[in-house]
Short mmCIF file of C-alpha atoms and ligand atoms in Angstrom, two decimals:
data_model
loop_
_atom_site.label_atom_id
_atom_site.label_comp_id
_atom_site.label_asym_id
_atom_site.label_seq_id
_atom_site.Cartn_x
_atom_site.Cartn_y
_atom_site.Cartn_z
CA MET A 1 -0.40 9.32 3.32
CA SER A 2 0.02 6.41 0.99
CA LEU A 3 3.30 4.55 0.80
CA LYS A 4 5.84 5.89 -1.69
CA ILE A 5 6.62 3.14 -4.18
CA ILE A 6 10.31 2.36 -4.57
CA GLY A 7 11.07 -0.04 -7.39
CA ARG A 8 14.39 -1.17 -8.75
CA PHE A 9 16.15 -2.60 -11.74
CA ALA A 10 18.87 -5.04 -10.68
CA PRO A 11 20.74 -6.31 -13.73
CA SER A 12 23.66 -8.73 -13.60
CA PRO A 13 26.03 -7.18 -16.12
CA SER A 14 27.32 -10.41 -17.64
CA GLY A 15 26.69 -9.09 -21.14
CA ARG A 16 24.77 -6.58 -23.20
CA MET A 17 21.08 -6.00 -22.37
CA HIS A 18 18.75 -8.12 -24.46
CA LEU A 19 15.08 -7.55 -25.12
CA GLY A 20 13.94 -9.44 -22.02
CA ASN A 21 16.03 -7.16 -19.81
CA VAL A 22 14.72 -4.11 -21.65
CA LEU A 23 11.12 -5.15 -21.07
CA CYS A 24 11.83 -5.85 -17.40
CA ALA A 25 13.40 -2.41 -16.93
CA MET A 26 10.48 -0.82 -18.79
CA LEU A 27 7.74 -2.50 -16.75
CA GLY A 28 9.48 -1.81 -13.46
CA TYR A 29 9.91 1.82 -14.42
CA LEU A 30 6.35 2.23 -15.70
CA SER A 31 4.87 0.56 -12.64
CA ALA A 32 6.83 2.72 -10.17
CA LYS A 33 6.35 5.96 -12.10
CA SER A 34 2.65 5.42 -12.77
CA GLN A 35 2.20 5.33 -9.00
CA GLY A 36 4.32 8.45 -8.46
CA GLY A 37 7.16 6.33 -7.11
CA HIS A 38 10.93 6.14 -7.41
CA TYR A 39 12.92 3.77 -9.56
CA ILE A 40 16.50 2.96 -8.70
CA ILE A 41 19.25 0.82 -10.18
CA ARG A 42 21.54 -1.66 -8.50
CA ILE A 43 24.28 -3.59 -10.29
CA GLU A 44 24.37 -7.27 -9.31
CA ASP A 45 28.00 -7.92 -10.10
CA LEU A 46 28.90 -10.32 -7.27
CA ASP A 47 30.54 -12.54 -9.81
CA THR A 48 33.17 -9.98 -10.80
CA LEU A 49 34.82 -12.20 -13.40
CA ARG A 50 31.61 -12.51 -15.38
CA CYS A 51 30.49 -8.96 -14.69
CA PRO A 52 33.18 -6.41 -15.57
CA ARG A 53 32.55 -2.74 -14.85
CA SER A 54 32.55 -1.92 -18.56
CA ASN A 55 29.41 -4.04 -19.00
CA ALA A 56 27.65 -2.11 -16.24
CA GLU A 57 28.61 1.15 -17.92
CA GLN A 58 27.16 -0.12 -21.18
CA ILE A 59 23.91 -0.94 -19.36
CA PHE A 60 23.71 2.63 -18.03
CA ASP A 61 24.19 3.91 -21.55
CA ASP A 62 21.49 1.58 -22.93
CA LEU A 63 19.01 2.59 -20.23
CA ASP A 64 19.71 6.24 -20.93
CA TRP A 65 19.08 5.62 -24.63
CA LEU A 66 15.72 4.08 -23.71
CA GLY A 67 14.85 7.17 -21.69
CA ILE A 68 14.78 5.50 -18.28
CA LYS A 69 15.83 7.99 -15.61
CA PHE A 70 16.80 6.61 -12.23
CA ASP A 71 16.31 8.18 -8.83
CA ASN A 72 19.03 8.21 -6.21
CA PRO A 73 18.73 5.40 -3.70
CA LYS A 74 18.21 6.26 -0.06
CA PHE A 75 19.65 3.62 2.23
CA ILE A 76 17.72 2.93 5.43
CA PHE A 77 18.96 0.81 8.30
CA PRO A 78 16.77 -1.86 9.85
CA GLU A 79 15.40 -1.39 13.37
CA ASN A 80 17.64 -4.02 14.89
CA GLU A 81 20.23 -2.38 17.18
CA GLN A 82 22.98 -4.93 16.57
CA ILE A 83 22.81 -4.52 12.81
CA LYS A 84 22.48 -0.76 13.03
CA THR A 85 25.56 -0.39 15.25
CA GLU A 86 27.61 -2.53 12.87
CA LEU A 87 26.42 -0.77 9.74
CA LEU A 88 27.30 2.61 11.24
CA LYS A 89 30.94 1.51 11.39
CA ILE A 90 31.05 0.88 7.64
CA HIS A 91 32.31 3.67 5.37
CA LYS A 92 29.47 5.59 3.78
CA ASP A 93 30.85 5.07 0.28
CA ILE A 94 30.29 1.35 0.78
CA ILE A 95 26.85 1.80 2.29
CA ASN A 96 25.84 4.02 -0.64
CA SER A 97 27.37 1.92 -3.41
CA ILE A 98 24.99 0.53 -6.00
CA TYR A 99 27.55 -2.14 -7.00
CA GLN A 100 27.11 -5.36 -5.07
CA SER A 101 30.78 -6.18 -5.61
CA GLU A 102 31.60 -3.23 -3.32
CA ARG A 103 29.15 -4.17 -0.57
CA THR A 104 30.84 -7.26 0.91
CA GLN A 105 31.30 -5.69 4.36
CA ILE A 106 27.56 -5.11 4.55
CA TYR A 107 26.75 -8.71 3.67
CA GLU A 108 29.25 -9.87 6.28
CA CYS A 109 27.42 -7.92 8.90
CA PHE A 110 24.14 -9.64 8.01
CA GLU A 111 25.86 -13.01 7.84
CA ARG A 112 27.07 -12.49 11.46
CA PHE A 113 23.56 -11.55 12.47
CA LEU A 114 22.20 -14.79 10.99
CA LYS A 115 25.03 -16.72 12.65
CA ASN A 116 24.03 -15.29 16.01
CA LYS A 117 20.56 -16.59 15.35
CA ALA A 118 22.14 -20.03 14.80
CA LEU A 119 20.76 -20.20 11.28
CA VAL A 120 24.07 -20.51 9.44
CA TYR A 121 26.30 -23.57 9.16
CA PRO A 122 29.41 -24.42 7.14
CA CYS A 123 28.94 -26.84 4.25
CA TYR A 124 31.97 -28.76 3.01
CA CYS A 125 30.31 -30.58 0.15
CA SER A 126 32.23 -30.30 -3.08
CA CYS A 127 29.07 -29.51 -5.00
CA SER A 128 29.10 -26.04 -3.44
CA GLU A 129 27.14 -24.69 -6.33
CA LEU A 130 29.74 -22.56 -7.96
CA HIS A 131 27.03 -20.51 -9.52
CA ALA A 132 25.31 -19.51 -6.28
CA ALA A 133 26.32 -15.89 -6.88
CA SER A 134 24.10 -15.56 -9.89
CA ALA A 135 20.33 -15.60 -9.79
CA PRO A 136 18.97 -19.09 -10.28
CA HIS A 137 16.39 -19.40 -13.00
CA LEU A 138 13.65 -22.00 -13.17
CA SER A 139 15.18 -23.64 -16.19
CA ASP A 140 18.38 -24.24 -14.23
CA GLY A 141 16.63 -26.89 -12.18
CA ARG A 142 17.12 -27.00 -8.47
CA ILE A 143 19.01 -29.44 -6.31
CA ILE A 144 17.53 -29.73 -2.85
CA TYR A 145 20.32 -29.99 -0.33
CA ALA A 146 20.12 -33.13 1.79
CA GLY A 147 21.45 -31.47 4.95
CA THR A 148 24.67 -33.50 4.91
CA CYS A 149 26.73 -30.93 6.85
CA LYS A 150 24.01 -29.60 9.12
CA ASN A 151 24.76 -31.59 12.23
CA LEU A 152 28.52 -32.06 12.00
CA THR A 153 30.29 -31.78 15.33
CA ASP A 154 33.01 -29.19 15.88
CA ASN A 155 35.54 -32.00 15.69
CA GLU A 156 34.23 -33.25 12.39
CA ARG A 157 34.36 -29.71 11.05
CA LYS A 158 37.98 -29.31 12.11
CA GLN A 159 38.94 -32.41 10.16
CA LYS A 160 37.60 -31.09 6.88
CA GLU A 161 40.17 -29.84 4.48
CA ARG A 162 38.11 -27.75 2.15
CA LYS A 163 37.09 -24.19 2.82
CA PRO A 164 33.34 -24.36 3.50
CA ALA A 165 30.46 -22.56 1.87
CA MET A 166 27.90 -21.11 4.29
CA ARG A 167 24.34 -22.43 4.30
CA LEU A 168 21.22 -21.08 5.84
CA ALA A 169 18.93 -23.52 7.62
CA VAL A 170 15.36 -23.00 6.40
CA PRO A 171 12.34 -23.70 8.58
CA ASP A 172 9.82 -26.43 7.83
CA LYS A 173 7.33 -23.82 6.87
CA LYS A 174 4.85 -23.19 4.13
CA MET A 175 5.30 -19.70 2.72
CA THR A 176 2.40 -18.16 0.85
CA PHE A 177 2.40 -14.84 -0.94
CA ILE A 178 0.37 -13.08 -3.57
CA ASP A 179 2.33 -12.23 -6.67
CA GLY A 180 1.07 -9.26 -8.66
CA CYS A 181 1.20 -11.22 -11.94
CA ILE A 182 0.99 -14.88 -10.99
CA GLY A 183 -1.41 -14.65 -8.05
CA LYS A 184 -1.23 -16.91 -5.01
CA TYR A 185 2.01 -18.85 -4.71
CA THR A 186 2.95 -21.33 -2.01
CA GLU A 187 6.23 -23.01 -1.26
CA ASN A 188 7.39 -25.17 1.60
CA LEU A 189 10.96 -24.11 2.19
CA THR A 190 12.16 -27.46 3.52
CA ILE A 191 10.55 -29.57 0.83
CA GLU A 192 10.88 -27.37 -2.22
CA CYS A 193 13.98 -25.39 -1.43
CA GLY A 194 16.18 -26.84 1.31
CA ASP A 195 19.02 -25.14 3.16
CA PHE A 196 20.59 -22.75 0.71
CA ILE A 197 23.99 -21.17 0.25
CA ILE A 198 24.50 -17.59 1.34
CA LYS A 199 28.26 -17.51 0.81
CA ARG A 200 30.33 -19.58 -1.59
CA SER A 201 33.45 -21.38 -0.44
CA ASP A 202 35.57 -18.76 -2.23
CA GLY A 203 34.05 -16.09 0.02
CA VAL A 204 31.72 -14.56 -2.59
CA PHE A 205 28.26 -13.89 -1.22
CA ALA A 206 25.36 -15.55 -2.97
CA TYR A 207 22.59 -13.83 -4.87
CA GLN A 208 19.85 -14.76 -2.35
CA LEU A 209 21.48 -13.00 0.58
CA ALA A 210 22.77 -9.98 -1.35
CA VAL A 211 19.49 -9.32 -3.15
CA THR A 212 17.48 -9.46 0.08
CA VAL A 213 19.89 -7.31 2.10
CA ASP A 214 20.05 -4.71 -0.65
CA ASP A 215 16.33 -4.62 -1.36
CA GLY A 216 15.84 -4.20 2.39
CA LEU A 217 18.44 -1.46 2.86
CA MET A 218 17.30 0.41 -0.24
CA GLY A 219 13.72 0.41 1.03
CA ILE A 220 12.49 -1.43 -2.07
CA ASN A 221 8.79 -2.16 -1.76
CA GLU A 222 8.12 -3.25 -5.35
CA VAL A 223 10.12 -5.84 -7.26
CA VAL A 224 9.41 -6.45 -10.94
CA ARG A 225 11.36 -9.29 -12.53
CA GLY A 226 10.97 -12.23 -14.88
CA ASN A 227 8.80 -15.12 -13.76
CA ASP A 228 11.83 -17.40 -14.04
CA LEU A 229 12.76 -16.02 -10.60
CA ILE A 230 9.52 -16.93 -8.85
CA GLY A 231 11.28 -19.91 -7.23
CA SER A 232 13.60 -17.58 -5.28
CA THR A 233 10.85 -15.48 -3.81
CA ALA A 234 9.67 -17.58 -0.86
CA ARG A 235 13.17 -17.72 0.60
CA GLN A 236 13.71 -14.03 -0.01
CA ILE A 237 10.48 -13.18 1.80
CA TRP A 238 11.50 -15.43 4.69
CA LEU A 239 14.96 -13.78 4.78
CA HIS A 240 13.43 -10.29 4.72
CA ASN A 241 11.46 -11.21 7.82
CA GLU A 242 14.45 -12.80 9.58
CA LEU A 243 16.57 -9.71 8.91
CA GLY A 244 13.94 -7.31 10.15
CA PHE A 245 12.81 -5.93 6.79
CA LYS A 246 9.33 -5.71 5.36
CA PRO A 247 9.20 -7.85 2.18
CA PRO A 248 8.39 -5.98 -1.03
CA LYS A 249 5.44 -6.68 -3.30
CA PHE A 250 6.55 -8.90 -6.16
CA TYR A 251 5.49 -8.85 -9.80
CA HIS A 252 6.91 -11.80 -11.71
CA MET A 253 6.29 -10.71 -15.28
CA PRO A 254 5.83 -13.13 -18.16
CA LEU A 255 8.88 -13.79 -20.29
CA LEU A 256 9.37 -12.65 -23.81
CA VAL A 257 9.66 -15.54 -26.24
CA ALA A 258 10.84 -15.73 -29.83
CA HIS A 259 8.36 -16.34 -32.67
CA ASP A 260 8.89 -20.08 -32.32
CA GLY A 261 8.10 -20.00 -28.60
CA ARG A 262 11.73 -20.20 -27.51
CA ARG A 263 12.79 -18.13 -24.51
CA LEU A 264 15.08 -15.26 -25.41
CA SER A 265 18.48 -15.51 -23.92
CA LYS A 266 21.82 -13.77 -23.98
CA ARG A 267 22.80 -16.19 -26.71
CA ASP A 268 20.36 -14.50 -29.10
CA LYS A 269 22.91 -11.95 -30.19
CA ASP A 270 20.53 -10.43 -32.73
CA LEU A 271 18.22 -9.44 -29.93
CA ASP A 272 20.69 -7.56 -27.79
CA LEU A 273 20.94 -3.82 -27.90
CA SER A 274 24.29 -3.66 -29.67
CA LYS A 275 22.57 -4.78 -32.89
CA ILE A 276 19.19 -3.19 -32.31
CA ARG A 277 20.49 0.27 -31.49
CA LYS A 278 22.14 0.40 -34.91
CA TYR A 279 18.90 0.41 -36.83
CA MET A 280 16.09 1.29 -34.46
CA LYS A 281 15.02 4.38 -32.55
CA PRO A 282 14.16 3.87 -28.88
CA GLU A 283 10.51 4.92 -29.42
CA LYS A 284 10.13 2.17 -31.99
CA LEU A 285 11.58 -0.52 -29.75
CA ILE A 286 9.51 0.69 -26.80
CA GLY A 287 6.38 0.56 -28.93
CA ILE A 288 7.09 -2.99 -30.09
CA LEU A 289 7.74 -4.23 -26.58
CA ALA A 290 4.79 -2.34 -25.10
CA CYS A 291 2.56 -3.94 -27.72
CA SER A 292 3.88 -7.44 -27.07
CA ALA A 293 3.20 -6.87 -23.35
CA GLY A 294 -0.38 -5.79 -24.05
CA LEU A 295 0.10 -2.14 -23.06
CA ILE A 296 -0.84 -0.73 -26.47
CA GLU A 297 -2.79 -2.25 -29.33
CA LYS A 298 -0.45 -1.55 -32.23
CA PRO A 299 3.34 -1.51 -32.23
CA GLU A 300 3.57 2.22 -32.89
CA ASP A 301 6.37 4.55 -31.81
CA ILE A 302 5.84 5.76 -28.26
CA SER A 303 7.88 7.13 -25.35
CA LEU A 304 7.96 5.80 -21.82
CA ASN A 305 6.51 9.10 -20.58
CA GLU A 306 3.52 8.54 -22.79
CA LEU A 307 3.11 4.95 -21.57
CA ILE A 308 3.17 5.99 -17.90
CA LYS A 309 -0.22 7.67 -18.37
CA THR A 310 -2.07 4.49 -19.22
CA PHE A 311 0.05 1.80 -17.57
CA SER A 312 -1.79 -0.91 -15.65
CA TRP A 313 -0.74 -4.40 -14.59
CA ASP A 314 -4.24 -5.55 -15.58
CA LYS A 315 -3.30 -5.14 -19.24
CA ILE A 316 -0.38 -7.56 -19.04
CA PRO A 317 -1.36 -11.18 -19.72
CA ASN A 318 -0.14 -13.94 -17.46
CA LYS A 319 1.36 -15.98 -20.29
CA ASP A 320 4.47 -15.86 -22.47
CA LEU A 321 4.83 -12.67 -24.50
CA ILE A 322 5.59 -13.22 -28.15
CA LEU A 323 7.66 -10.75 -30.09
CA PRO A 324 5.37 -9.34 -32.79
CA ASP A 325 6.04 -10.02 -36.45
CA CYS A 326 7.06 -6.46 -37.24
CA PHE A 327 10.14 -7.15 -35.17
CA LYS A 328 10.91 -10.29 -37.05
CA ALA A 329 11.04 -8.28 -40.25
CA ASN A 330 13.85 -6.21 -38.83
CA ILE A 331 16.22 -8.91 -37.71
N1 LIG B 16 20.29 -9.84 -11.11
C1 LIG B 16 19.26 -10.79 -11.39
C2 LIG B 16 19.28 -11.19 -12.83
O1 LIG B 16 19.70 -10.40 -13.66
C3 LIG B 16 17.88 -10.26 -11.08
C4 LIG B 16 17.65 -10.22 -9.65
C5 LIG B 16 16.27 -9.75 -9.24
O2 LIG B 16 15.61 -9.01 -9.97
O3 LIG B 16 15.92 -10.12 -8.14
O4 LIG B 16 18.87 -12.28 -13.15
ZN1 ZN B 17 27.43 -29.96 2.86
#
């Protein structure tokens, strides 16, 4: 029997969905469904100040408007006995929550597991990357940590006054994987990434740990997301292996760019669904996006169900996707 595909959409609800998010949700859904798989949603709201519950509810409403139906997640525990025993003590409402902000106890359990493996150390540097809870994007640039706090003695640690962040020591290892869109990708974790934060000094878990733990527990075997996240993938694959999960297959899809080649962002208010839903039917928007992604030839009205029948990753080019002119006429 072939493996059942389980894909996911994992938005950070820091605002209204914009066209890039819509395309990501569409491609993830089409890929999973065209293979007879499941598609589930997880809300990445670790940063609760930036991600209020009302935003998540708006995202559910927008996805429903688009016609994306989600399957219920099934949480599976990893083989490791220590982790399993600890997870069994956690209330099932927490285990089954799709909101990362409610899953802290789970992340703590995995943090302890990594501590037992001597992979975690406290970092007292003031540059504790306040934004570590949100997904880093390529354009953010990346600071490679120099390892300043790695070999502090217990005494030196006691003298520190700040509350530390927690870092994970990466191996000096070349990671290679085949991305479904980009192809072969290699990264040396020590040189190109460095020891990274898994918990901020204010106690909030970082994106890299939470995303890996949750993809693992939810049995995700297909991840579709923007190619601005390719730089996170090597460490997530390494973490999957360390935690006893099988890493998913990744598809880092090309980004949607404006007519002038500019990347769409949350700042492009005209391109978020609050505006678009006022004047456009979902079939029209789906048709425009499907056309810009190479799935259909003309931007004609179409439903997701219709697109499932002919979906193929081969049709999607490995270069920026430009919003077609017909869209420009509407904004
Ligand atoms: N929550 C992340 C974001 O919205 C995406 C994480 C992922 O797909 O791995 O940028
Ligand atoms: Zn440090």
